[in-house]
N, CA, C and O of each residue as an XYZ file, in Angstrom:
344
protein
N       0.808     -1.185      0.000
C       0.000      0.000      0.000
C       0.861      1.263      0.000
O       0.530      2.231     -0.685
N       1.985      1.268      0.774
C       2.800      2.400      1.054
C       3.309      2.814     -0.669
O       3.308      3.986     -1.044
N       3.747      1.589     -1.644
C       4.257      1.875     -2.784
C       3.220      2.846     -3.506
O       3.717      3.814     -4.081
N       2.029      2.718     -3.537
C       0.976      3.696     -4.108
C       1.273      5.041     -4.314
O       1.019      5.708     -5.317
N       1.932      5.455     -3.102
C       2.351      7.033     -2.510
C       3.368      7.148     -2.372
O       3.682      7.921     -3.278
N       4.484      6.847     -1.674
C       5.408      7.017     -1.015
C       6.803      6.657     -2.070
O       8.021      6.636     -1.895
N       6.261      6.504     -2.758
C       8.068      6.402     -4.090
C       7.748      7.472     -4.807
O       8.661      7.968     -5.468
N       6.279      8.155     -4.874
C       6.316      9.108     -5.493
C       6.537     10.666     -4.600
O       6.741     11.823     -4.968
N       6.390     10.052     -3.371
C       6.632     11.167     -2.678
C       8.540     11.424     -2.283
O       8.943     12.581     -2.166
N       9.190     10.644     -2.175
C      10.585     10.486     -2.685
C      11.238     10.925     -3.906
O      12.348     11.431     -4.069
N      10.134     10.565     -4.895
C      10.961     11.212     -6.457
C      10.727     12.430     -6.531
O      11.552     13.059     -7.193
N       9.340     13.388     -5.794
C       9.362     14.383     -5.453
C      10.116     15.411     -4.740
O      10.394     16.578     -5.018
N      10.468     14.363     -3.358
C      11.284     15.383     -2.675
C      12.742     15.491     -3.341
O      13.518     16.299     -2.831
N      13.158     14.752     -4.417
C      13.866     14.695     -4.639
C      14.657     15.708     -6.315
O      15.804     16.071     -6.576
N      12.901     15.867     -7.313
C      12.932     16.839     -7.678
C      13.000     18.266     -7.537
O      13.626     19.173     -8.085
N      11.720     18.112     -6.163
C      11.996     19.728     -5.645
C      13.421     19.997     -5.028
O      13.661     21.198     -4.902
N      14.380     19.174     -4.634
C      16.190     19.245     -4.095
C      16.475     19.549     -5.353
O      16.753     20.748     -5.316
N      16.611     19.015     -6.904
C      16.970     19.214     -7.663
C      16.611     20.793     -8.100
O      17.532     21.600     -8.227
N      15.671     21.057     -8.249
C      15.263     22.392     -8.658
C      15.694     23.563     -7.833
O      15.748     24.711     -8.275
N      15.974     23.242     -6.709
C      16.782     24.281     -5.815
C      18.216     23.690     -6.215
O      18.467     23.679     -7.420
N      19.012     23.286     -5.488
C      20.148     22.976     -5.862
C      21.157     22.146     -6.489
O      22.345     22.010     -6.196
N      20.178     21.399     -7.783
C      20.685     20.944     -8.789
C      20.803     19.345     -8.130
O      20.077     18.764     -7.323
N      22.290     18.827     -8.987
C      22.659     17.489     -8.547
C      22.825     17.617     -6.891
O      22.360     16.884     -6.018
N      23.443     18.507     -6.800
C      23.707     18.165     -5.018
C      22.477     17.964     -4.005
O      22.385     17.318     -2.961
N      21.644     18.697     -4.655
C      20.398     18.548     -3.650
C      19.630     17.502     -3.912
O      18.633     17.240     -3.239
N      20.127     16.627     -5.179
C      19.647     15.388     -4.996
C      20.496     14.145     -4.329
O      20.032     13.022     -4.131
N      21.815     14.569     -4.027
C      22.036     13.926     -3.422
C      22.077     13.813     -2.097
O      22.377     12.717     -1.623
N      21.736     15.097     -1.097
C      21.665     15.284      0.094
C      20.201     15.025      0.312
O      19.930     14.499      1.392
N      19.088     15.321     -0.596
C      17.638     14.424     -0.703
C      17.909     13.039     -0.508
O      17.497     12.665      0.590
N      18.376     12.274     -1.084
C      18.880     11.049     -0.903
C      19.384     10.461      0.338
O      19.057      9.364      0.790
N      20.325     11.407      0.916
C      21.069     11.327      2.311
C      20.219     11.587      3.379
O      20.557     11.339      4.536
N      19.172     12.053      3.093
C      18.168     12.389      4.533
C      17.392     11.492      4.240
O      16.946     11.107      5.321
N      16.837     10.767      3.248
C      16.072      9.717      3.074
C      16.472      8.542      3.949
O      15.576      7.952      4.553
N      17.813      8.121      4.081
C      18.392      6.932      3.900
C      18.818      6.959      5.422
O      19.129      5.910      5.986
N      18.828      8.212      6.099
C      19.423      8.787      7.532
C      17.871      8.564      8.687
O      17.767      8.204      9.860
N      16.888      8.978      7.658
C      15.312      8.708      8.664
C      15.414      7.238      8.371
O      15.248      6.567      9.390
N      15.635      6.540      7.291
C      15.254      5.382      7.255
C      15.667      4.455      8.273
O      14.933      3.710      8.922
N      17.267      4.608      8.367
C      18.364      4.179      9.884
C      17.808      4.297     10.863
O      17.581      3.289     11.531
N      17.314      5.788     11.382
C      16.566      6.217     12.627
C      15.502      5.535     12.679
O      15.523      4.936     13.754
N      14.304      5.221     11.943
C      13.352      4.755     12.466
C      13.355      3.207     12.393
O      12.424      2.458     12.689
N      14.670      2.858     11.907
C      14.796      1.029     11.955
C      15.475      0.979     13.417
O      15.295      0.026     14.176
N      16.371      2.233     13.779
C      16.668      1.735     15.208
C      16.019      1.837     16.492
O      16.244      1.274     17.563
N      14.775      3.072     15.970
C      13.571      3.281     17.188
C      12.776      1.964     16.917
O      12.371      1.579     18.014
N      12.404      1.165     16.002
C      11.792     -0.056     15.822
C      12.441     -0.859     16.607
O      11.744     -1.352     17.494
N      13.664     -1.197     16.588
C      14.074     -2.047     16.899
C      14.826     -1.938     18.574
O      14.954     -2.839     19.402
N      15.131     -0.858     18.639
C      15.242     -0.747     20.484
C      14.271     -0.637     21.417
O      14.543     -0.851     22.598
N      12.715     -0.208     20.927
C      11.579     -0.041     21.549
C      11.179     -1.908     21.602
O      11.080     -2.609     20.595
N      11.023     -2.343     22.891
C      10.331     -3.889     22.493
C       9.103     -3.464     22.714
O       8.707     -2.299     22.667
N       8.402     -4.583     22.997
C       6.692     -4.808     23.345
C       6.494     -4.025     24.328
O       5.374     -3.514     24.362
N       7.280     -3.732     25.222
C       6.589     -3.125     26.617
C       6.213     -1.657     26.875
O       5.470     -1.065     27.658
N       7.354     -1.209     25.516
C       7.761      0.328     25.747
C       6.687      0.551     24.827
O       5.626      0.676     25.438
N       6.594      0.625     23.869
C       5.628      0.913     23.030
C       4.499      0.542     22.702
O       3.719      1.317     22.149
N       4.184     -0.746     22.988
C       3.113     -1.372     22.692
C       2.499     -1.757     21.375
O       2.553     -0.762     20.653
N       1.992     -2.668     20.808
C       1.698     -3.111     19.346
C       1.456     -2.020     18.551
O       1.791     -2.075     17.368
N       0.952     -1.074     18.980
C      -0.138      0.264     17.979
C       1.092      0.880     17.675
O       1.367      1.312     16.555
N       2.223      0.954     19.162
C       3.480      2.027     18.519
C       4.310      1.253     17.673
O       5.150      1.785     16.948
N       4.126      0.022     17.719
C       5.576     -0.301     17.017
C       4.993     -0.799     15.726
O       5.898     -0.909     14.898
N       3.634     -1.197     15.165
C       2.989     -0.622     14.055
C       3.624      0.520     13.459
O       4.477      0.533     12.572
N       2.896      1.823     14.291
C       3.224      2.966     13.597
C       4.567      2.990     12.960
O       4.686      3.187     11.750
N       5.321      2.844     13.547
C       6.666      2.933     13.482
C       7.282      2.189     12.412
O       8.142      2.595     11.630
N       6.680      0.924     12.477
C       6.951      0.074     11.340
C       6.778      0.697      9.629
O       7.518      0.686      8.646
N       5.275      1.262      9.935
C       4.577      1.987      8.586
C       5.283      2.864      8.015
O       5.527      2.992      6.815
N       5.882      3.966      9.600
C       6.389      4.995      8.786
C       7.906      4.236      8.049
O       8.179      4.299      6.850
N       8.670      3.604      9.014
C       9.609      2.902      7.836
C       9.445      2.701      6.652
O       9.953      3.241      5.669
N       8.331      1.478      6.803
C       8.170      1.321      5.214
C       7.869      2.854      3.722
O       7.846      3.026      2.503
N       7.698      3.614      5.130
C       7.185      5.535      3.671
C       8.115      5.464      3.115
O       8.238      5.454      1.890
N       9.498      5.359      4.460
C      10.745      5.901      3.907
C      11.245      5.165      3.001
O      11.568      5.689      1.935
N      11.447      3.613      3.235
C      11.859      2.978      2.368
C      11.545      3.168      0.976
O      12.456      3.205      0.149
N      10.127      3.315      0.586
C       9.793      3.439     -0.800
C      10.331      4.834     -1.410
O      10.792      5.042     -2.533
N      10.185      5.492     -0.618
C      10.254      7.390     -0.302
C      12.020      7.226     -0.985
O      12.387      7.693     -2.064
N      12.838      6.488     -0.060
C      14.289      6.518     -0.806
C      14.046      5.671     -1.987
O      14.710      6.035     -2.958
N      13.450      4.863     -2.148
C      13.144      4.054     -3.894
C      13.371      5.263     -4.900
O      14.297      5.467     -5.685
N      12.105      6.074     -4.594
C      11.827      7.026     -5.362
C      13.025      8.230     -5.821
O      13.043      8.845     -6.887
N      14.046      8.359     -4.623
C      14.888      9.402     -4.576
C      15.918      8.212     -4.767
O      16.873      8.426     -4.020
N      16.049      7.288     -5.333
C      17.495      6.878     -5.779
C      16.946      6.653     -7.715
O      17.755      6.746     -8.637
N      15.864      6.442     -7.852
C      15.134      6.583     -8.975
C      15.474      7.863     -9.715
O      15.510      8.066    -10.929
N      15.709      8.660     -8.723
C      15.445     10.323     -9.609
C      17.291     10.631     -9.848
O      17.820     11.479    -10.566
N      17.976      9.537     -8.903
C      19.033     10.047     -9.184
C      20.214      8.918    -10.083
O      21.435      9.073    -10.039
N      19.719      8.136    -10.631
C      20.333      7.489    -11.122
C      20.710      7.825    -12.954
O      21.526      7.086    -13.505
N      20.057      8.945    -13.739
C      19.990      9.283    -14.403
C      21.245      9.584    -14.654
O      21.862      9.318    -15.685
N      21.760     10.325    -13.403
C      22.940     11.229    -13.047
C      24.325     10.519    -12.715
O      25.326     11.173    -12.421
N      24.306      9.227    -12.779
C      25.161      8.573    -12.079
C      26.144      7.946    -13.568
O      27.354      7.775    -13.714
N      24.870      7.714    -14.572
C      25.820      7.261    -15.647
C      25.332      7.792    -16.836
O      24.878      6.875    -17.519
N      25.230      8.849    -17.369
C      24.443      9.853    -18.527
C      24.511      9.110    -19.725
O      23.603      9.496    -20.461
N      25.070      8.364    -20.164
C      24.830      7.599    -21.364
C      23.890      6.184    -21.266
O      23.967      5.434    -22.239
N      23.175      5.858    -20.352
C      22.579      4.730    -19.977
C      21.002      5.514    -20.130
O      19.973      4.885    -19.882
């Protein structure tokens, strides 16, 4: 379900980086993608059952999965750039 939205919301944030500051801002789009993605795999994974409870570590799970697709989308937008004759 998350793929529906969330790769397009990545290739987005990753155009609007581009349109401000070109290649670099797609690659620091990229770098904050991949930096929430870390963070919320390690709040998943240090929170057990007790601290959070099923509903939080759901949530938590979901929003991972945004990011994950979310960086799909922003390694999508930047791969163009990586080898220009492909």
């Amino acid at each position: 379900l998350t793929n529906l939205f969330a790769r397009s919301l990545g290739g987005g944030m990753s155009d609007w980086a581009y349109s401000k500051w070109s290649v670099r801002g797609r690659i620091w789009s990229l770098f904050i993608q991949v930096i929430l993605e870390g963070m919320l795999m390690l709040i998943f994974t240090h929170g057990t059952y007790d601290t959070y409870g099923p509903i939080g570590a759901l949530m938590v799970l979901i929003a991972w999965g945004i990011t994950v697709q979310a960086t799909e989308g922003g390694t999508y937008g930047l791969v163009p750039f990586v080898e220009p004759s492909a």
